[in-house]
mmCIF file of C-alpha atoms in Angstrom:
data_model
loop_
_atom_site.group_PDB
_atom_site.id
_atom_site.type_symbol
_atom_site.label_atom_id
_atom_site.label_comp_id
_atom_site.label_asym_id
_atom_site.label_seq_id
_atom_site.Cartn_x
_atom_site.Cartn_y
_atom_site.Cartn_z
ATOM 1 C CA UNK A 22 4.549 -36.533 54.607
ATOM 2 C CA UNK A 23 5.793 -39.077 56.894
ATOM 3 C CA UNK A 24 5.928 -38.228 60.783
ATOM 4 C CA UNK A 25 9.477 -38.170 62.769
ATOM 5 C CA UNK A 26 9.972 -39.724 65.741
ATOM 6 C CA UNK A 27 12.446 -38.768 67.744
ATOM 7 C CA UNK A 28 15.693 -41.004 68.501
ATOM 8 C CA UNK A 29 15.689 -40.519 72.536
ATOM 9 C CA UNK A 30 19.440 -41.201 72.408
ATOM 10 C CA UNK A 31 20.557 -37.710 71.710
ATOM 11 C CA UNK A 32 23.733 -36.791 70.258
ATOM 12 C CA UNK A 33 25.687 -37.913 72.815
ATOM 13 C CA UNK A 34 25.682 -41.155 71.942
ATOM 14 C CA UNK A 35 26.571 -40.972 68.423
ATOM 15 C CA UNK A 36 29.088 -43.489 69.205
ATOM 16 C CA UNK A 37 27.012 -45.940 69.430
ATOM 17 C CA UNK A 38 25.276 -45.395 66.372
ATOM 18 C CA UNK A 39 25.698 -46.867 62.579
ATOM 19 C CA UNK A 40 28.005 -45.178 60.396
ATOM 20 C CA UNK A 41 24.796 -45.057 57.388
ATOM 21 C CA UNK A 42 22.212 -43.931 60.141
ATOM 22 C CA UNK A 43 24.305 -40.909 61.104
ATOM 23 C CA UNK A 44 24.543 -40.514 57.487
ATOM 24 C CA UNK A 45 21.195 -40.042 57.170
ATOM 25 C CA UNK A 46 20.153 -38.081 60.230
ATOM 26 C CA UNK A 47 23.180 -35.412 59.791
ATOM 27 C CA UNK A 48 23.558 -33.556 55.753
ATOM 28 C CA UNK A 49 27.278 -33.437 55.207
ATOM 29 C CA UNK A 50 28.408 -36.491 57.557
ATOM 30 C CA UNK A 51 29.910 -37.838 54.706
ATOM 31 C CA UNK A 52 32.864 -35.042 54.731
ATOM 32 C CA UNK A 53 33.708 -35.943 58.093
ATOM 33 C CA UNK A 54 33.766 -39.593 57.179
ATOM 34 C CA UNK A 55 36.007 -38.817 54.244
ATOM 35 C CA UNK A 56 37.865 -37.100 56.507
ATOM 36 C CA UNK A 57 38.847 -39.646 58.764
ATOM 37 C CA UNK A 58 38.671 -42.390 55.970
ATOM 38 C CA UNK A 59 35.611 -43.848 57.380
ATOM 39 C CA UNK A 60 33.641 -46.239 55.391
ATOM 40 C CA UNK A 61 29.854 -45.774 54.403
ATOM 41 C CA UNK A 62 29.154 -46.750 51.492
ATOM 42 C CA UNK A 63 29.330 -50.538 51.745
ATOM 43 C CA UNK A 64 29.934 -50.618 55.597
ATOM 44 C CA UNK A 65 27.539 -48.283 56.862
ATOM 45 C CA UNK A 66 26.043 -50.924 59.593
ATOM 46 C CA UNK A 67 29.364 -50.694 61.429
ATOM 47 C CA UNK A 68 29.111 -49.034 64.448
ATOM 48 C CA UNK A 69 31.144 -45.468 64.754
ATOM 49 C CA UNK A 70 33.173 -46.360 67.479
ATOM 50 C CA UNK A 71 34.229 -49.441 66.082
ATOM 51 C CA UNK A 72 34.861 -47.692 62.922
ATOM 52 C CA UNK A 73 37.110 -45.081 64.188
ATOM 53 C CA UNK A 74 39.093 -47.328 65.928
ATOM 54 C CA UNK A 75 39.579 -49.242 62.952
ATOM 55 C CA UNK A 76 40.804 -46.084 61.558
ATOM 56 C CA UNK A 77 42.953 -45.004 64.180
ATOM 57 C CA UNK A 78 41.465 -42.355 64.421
ATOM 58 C CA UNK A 79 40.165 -40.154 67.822
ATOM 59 C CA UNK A 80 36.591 -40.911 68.493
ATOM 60 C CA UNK A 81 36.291 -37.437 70.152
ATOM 61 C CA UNK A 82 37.255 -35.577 67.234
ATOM 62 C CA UNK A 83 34.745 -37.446 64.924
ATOM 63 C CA UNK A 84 31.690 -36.921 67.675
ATOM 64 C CA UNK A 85 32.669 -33.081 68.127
ATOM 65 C CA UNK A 86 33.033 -32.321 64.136
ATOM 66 C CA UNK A 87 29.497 -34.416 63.633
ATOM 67 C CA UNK A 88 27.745 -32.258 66.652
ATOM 68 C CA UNK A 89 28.858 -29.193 65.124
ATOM 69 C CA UNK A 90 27.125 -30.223 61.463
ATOM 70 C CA UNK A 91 24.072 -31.523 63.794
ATOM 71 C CA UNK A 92 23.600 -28.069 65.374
ATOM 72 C CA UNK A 93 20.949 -28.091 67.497
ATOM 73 C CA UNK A 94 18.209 -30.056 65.492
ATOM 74 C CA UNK A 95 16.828 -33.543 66.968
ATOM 75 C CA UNK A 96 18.354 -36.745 65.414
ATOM 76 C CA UNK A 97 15.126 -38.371 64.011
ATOM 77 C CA UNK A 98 14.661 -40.756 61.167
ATOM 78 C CA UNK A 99 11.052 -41.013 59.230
ATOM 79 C CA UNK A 100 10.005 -43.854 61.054
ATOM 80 C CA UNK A 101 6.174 -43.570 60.659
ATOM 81 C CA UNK A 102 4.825 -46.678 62.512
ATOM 82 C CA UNK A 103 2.403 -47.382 59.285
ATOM 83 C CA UNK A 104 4.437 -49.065 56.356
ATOM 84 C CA UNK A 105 2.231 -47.174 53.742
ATOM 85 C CA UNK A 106 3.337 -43.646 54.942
ATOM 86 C CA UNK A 107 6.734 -44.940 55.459
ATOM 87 C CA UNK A 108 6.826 -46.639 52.156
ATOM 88 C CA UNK A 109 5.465 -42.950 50.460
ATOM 89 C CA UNK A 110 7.943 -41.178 51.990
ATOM 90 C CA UNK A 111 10.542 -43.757 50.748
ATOM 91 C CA UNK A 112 9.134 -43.236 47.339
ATOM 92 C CA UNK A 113 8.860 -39.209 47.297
ATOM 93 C CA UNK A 114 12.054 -38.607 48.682
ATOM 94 C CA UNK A 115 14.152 -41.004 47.343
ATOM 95 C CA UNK A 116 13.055 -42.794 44.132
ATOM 96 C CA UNK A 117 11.553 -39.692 42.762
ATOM 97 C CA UNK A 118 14.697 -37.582 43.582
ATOM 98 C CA UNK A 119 17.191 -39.879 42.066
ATOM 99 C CA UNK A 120 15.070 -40.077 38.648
ATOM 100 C CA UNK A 121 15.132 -35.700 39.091
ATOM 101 C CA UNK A 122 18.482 -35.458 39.484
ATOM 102 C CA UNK A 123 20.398 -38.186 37.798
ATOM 103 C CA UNK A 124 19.915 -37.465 34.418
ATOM 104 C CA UNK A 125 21.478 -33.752 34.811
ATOM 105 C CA UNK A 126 24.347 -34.986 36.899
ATOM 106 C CA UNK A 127 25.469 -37.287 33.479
ATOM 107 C CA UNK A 128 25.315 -33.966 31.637
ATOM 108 C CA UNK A 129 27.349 -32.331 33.879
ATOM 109 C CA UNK A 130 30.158 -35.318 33.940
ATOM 110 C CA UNK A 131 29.703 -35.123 30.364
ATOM 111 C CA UNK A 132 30.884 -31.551 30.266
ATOM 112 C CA UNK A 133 33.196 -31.643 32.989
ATOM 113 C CA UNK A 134 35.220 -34.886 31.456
ATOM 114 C CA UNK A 135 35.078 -33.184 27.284
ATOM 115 C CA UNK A 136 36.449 -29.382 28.954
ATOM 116 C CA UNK A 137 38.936 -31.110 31.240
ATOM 117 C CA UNK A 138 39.888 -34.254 29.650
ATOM 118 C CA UNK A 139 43.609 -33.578 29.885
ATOM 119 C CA UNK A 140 43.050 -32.412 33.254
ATOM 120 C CA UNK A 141 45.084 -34.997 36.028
ATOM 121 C CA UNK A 142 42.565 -34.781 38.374
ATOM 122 C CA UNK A 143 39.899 -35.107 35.818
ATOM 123 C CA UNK A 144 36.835 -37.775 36.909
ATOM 124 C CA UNK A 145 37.104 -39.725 33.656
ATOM 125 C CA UNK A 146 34.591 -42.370 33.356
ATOM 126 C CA UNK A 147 32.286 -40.797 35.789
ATOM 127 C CA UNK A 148 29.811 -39.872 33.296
ATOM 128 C CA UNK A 149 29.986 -43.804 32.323
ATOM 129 C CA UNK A 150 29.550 -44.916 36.162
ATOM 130 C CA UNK A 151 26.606 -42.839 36.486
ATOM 131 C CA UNK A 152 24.785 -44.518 33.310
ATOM 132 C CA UNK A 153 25.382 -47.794 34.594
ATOM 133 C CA UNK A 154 24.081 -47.207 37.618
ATOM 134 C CA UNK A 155 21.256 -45.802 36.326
ATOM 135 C CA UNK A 156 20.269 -48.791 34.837
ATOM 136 C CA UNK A 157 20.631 -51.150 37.912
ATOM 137 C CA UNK A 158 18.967 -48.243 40.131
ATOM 138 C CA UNK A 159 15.951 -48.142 37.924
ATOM 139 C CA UNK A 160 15.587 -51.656 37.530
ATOM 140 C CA UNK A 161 16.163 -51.933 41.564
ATOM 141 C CA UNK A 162 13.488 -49.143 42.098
ATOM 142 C CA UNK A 163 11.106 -50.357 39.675
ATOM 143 C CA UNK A 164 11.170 -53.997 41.349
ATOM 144 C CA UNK A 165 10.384 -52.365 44.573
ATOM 145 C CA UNK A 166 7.263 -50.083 42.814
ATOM 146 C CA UNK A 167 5.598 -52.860 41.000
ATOM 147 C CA UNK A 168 6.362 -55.971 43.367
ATOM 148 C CA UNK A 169 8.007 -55.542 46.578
ATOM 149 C CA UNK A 170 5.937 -52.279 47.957
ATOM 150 C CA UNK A 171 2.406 -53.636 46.241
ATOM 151 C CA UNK A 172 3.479 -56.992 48.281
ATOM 152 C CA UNK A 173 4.001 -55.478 51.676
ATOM 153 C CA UNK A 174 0.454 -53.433 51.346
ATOM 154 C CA UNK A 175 -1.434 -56.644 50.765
ATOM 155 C CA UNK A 176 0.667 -57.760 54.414
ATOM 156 C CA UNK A 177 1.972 -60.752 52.160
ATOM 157 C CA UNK A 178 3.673 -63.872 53.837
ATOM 158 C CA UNK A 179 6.429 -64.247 51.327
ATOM 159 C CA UNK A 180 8.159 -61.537 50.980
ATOM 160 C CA UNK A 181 11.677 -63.168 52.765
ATOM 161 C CA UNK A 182 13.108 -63.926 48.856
ATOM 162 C CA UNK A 183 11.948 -60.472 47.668
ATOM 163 C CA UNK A 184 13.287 -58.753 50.352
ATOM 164 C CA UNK A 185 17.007 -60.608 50.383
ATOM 165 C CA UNK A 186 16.505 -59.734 46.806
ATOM 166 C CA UNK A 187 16.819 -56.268 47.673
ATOM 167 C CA UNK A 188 19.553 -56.287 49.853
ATOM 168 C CA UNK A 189 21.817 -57.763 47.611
ATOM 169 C CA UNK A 190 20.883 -55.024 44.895
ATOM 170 C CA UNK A 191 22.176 -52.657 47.960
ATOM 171 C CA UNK A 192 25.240 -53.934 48.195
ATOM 172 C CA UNK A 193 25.728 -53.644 44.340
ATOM 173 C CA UNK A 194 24.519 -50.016 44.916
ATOM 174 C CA UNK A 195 27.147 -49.392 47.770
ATOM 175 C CA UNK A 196 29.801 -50.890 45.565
ATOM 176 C CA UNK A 197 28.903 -47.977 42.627
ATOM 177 C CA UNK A 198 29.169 -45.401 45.661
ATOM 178 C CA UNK A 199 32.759 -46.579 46.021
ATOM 179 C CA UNK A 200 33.365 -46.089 42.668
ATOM 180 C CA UNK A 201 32.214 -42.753 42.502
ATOM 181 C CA UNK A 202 34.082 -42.223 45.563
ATOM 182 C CA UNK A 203 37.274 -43.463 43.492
ATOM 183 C CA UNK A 204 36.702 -41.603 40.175
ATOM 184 C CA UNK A 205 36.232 -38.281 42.329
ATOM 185 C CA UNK A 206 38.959 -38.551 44.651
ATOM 186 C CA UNK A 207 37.123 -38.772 47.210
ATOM 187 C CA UNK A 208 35.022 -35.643 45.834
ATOM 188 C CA UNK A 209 38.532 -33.950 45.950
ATOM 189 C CA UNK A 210 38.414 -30.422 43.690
ATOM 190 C CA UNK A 211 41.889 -28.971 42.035
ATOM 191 C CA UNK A 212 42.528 -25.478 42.468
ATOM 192 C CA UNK A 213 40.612 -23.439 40.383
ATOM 193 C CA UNK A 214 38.176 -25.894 39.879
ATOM 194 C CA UNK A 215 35.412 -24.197 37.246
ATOM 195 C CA UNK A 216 31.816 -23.956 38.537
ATOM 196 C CA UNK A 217 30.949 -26.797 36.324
ATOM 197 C CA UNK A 218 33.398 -29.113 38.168
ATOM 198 C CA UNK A 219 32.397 -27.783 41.529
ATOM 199 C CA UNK A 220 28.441 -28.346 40.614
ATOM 200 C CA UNK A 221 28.986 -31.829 39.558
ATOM 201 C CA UNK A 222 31.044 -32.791 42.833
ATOM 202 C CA UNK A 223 28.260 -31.496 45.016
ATOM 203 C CA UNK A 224 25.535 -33.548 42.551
ATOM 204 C CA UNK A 225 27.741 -36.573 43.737
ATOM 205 C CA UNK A 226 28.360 -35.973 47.190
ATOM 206 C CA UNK A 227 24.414 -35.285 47.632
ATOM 207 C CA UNK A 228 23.657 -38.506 45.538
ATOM 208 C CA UNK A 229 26.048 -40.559 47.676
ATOM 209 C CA UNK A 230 24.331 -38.998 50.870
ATOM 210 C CA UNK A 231 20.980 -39.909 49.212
ATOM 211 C CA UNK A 232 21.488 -42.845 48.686
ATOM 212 C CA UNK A 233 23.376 -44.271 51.756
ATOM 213 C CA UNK A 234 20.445 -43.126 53.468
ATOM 214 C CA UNK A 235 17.778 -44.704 51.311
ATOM 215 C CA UNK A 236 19.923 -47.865 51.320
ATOM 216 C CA UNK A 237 19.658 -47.508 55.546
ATOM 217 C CA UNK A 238 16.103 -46.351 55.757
ATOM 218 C CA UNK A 239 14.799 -49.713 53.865
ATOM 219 C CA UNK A 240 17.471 -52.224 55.351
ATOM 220 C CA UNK A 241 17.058 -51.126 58.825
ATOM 221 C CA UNK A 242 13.857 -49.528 59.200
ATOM 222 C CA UNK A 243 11.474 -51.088 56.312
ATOM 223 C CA UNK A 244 11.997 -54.397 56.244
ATOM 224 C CA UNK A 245 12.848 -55.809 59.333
ATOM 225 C CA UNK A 246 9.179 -54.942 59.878
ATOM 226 C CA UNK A 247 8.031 -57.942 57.487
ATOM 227 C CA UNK A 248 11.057 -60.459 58.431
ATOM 228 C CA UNK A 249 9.971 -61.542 61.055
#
């Protein structure tokens, strides 16, 4: 649906790049931030070098594990130079995904936190953290269908409070990520996990991934376009 363009930079200078963008050009960069206890849910503008230094951690290491996950496909982000097709893509492959999937993943916590309740590692109150942020995600979305989006067709002039609006609904968003993040372990399985528990933790980690990247798509890409 919506055309890539292709960052010029390569991936050889991923060090330069935000922690959330790398999230969203490269599935599974979130393991390798884990990893390294890298942040990127609410500080996903930091830059990766400055990140792994603040880590202590080898800047090297983090490149070489995050080339191997790249392979060799082309860093590009959906950065259509229309906002409509940029704005459909938003809404097909992230608003419509999170309303697919959501609803199952509660099930699944459901399940997961009734069988394994006595469990140590169990994710109790996951099941609740996903409802609630359910609500705010749907409310957030639905702002964005019926005002924000309809707003930035029409090439409107005041769309600065709506927008800062929006980011401050992110960083509510980024601070359920970190929750999840906490209630999981950091997506952590026991031994001998059951399938159930294993299904549910890869729900999560793609929802976190998801999401991160939706977060950096619209903050970064979207609506800088209409801030200035």
């Amino acid at each position: 649906m919506c055309d890539e363009i292709a960052q010029t930079r390569g991936i050889t200078e991923m060090a330069n790049r935000p922690v959330a963008e790398l999230v969203a050009l490269i599935p599974g960069a979130t393991r390798v931030f884990r990893h390294h206890r890298i942040n990127f849910c609410c500080h996903g503008d930091a830059i990766l070098k400055n990140a792994v230094l603040k880590r202590g951690a080898d800047i090297a290491t983090v490149e070489a594990e995050l080339r191997q996950l790249a392979g060799a496909n082309p860093l590009s982000l959906p950065v259509a130079e229309d906002d409509v097709t940029l704005i459909a893509f938003i809404l097909d492959r992230y608003h419509e995904t999170h309303r697919a999937e959501l609803p199952d993943m509660i099930a699944l916590a459901r399940k997961v936190e009734t069988v394994h309740g006595d469990h140590p590692d169990c994710p109790l109150g996951l099941a609740a953290a996903l409802e609630e942020m359910v609500i705010e995600l749907d409310d957030h979305m639905a702002k964005e269908e019926t005002v924000l989006f309809p707003a930035m067709y029409k090439k409107s002039t005041m769309l600065l409070g709506p927008i800062l609006q929006m980011r401050v609904e992110h960083e509510t968003q980024g601070e359920y990520l970190h929750r999840l993040e906490a209630l999981t372990n950091h997506l952590t399985l026991p031994d001998g996990a059951c399938g159930s528990w294993q299904r549910l933790y890869r729900s999560v980690e793609k929802l976190i991934e998801d999401l991160v990247a939706h977060i950096y798509l619209e903050n970064r890409v979207l609506f800088p376009r209409f801030e200035s």
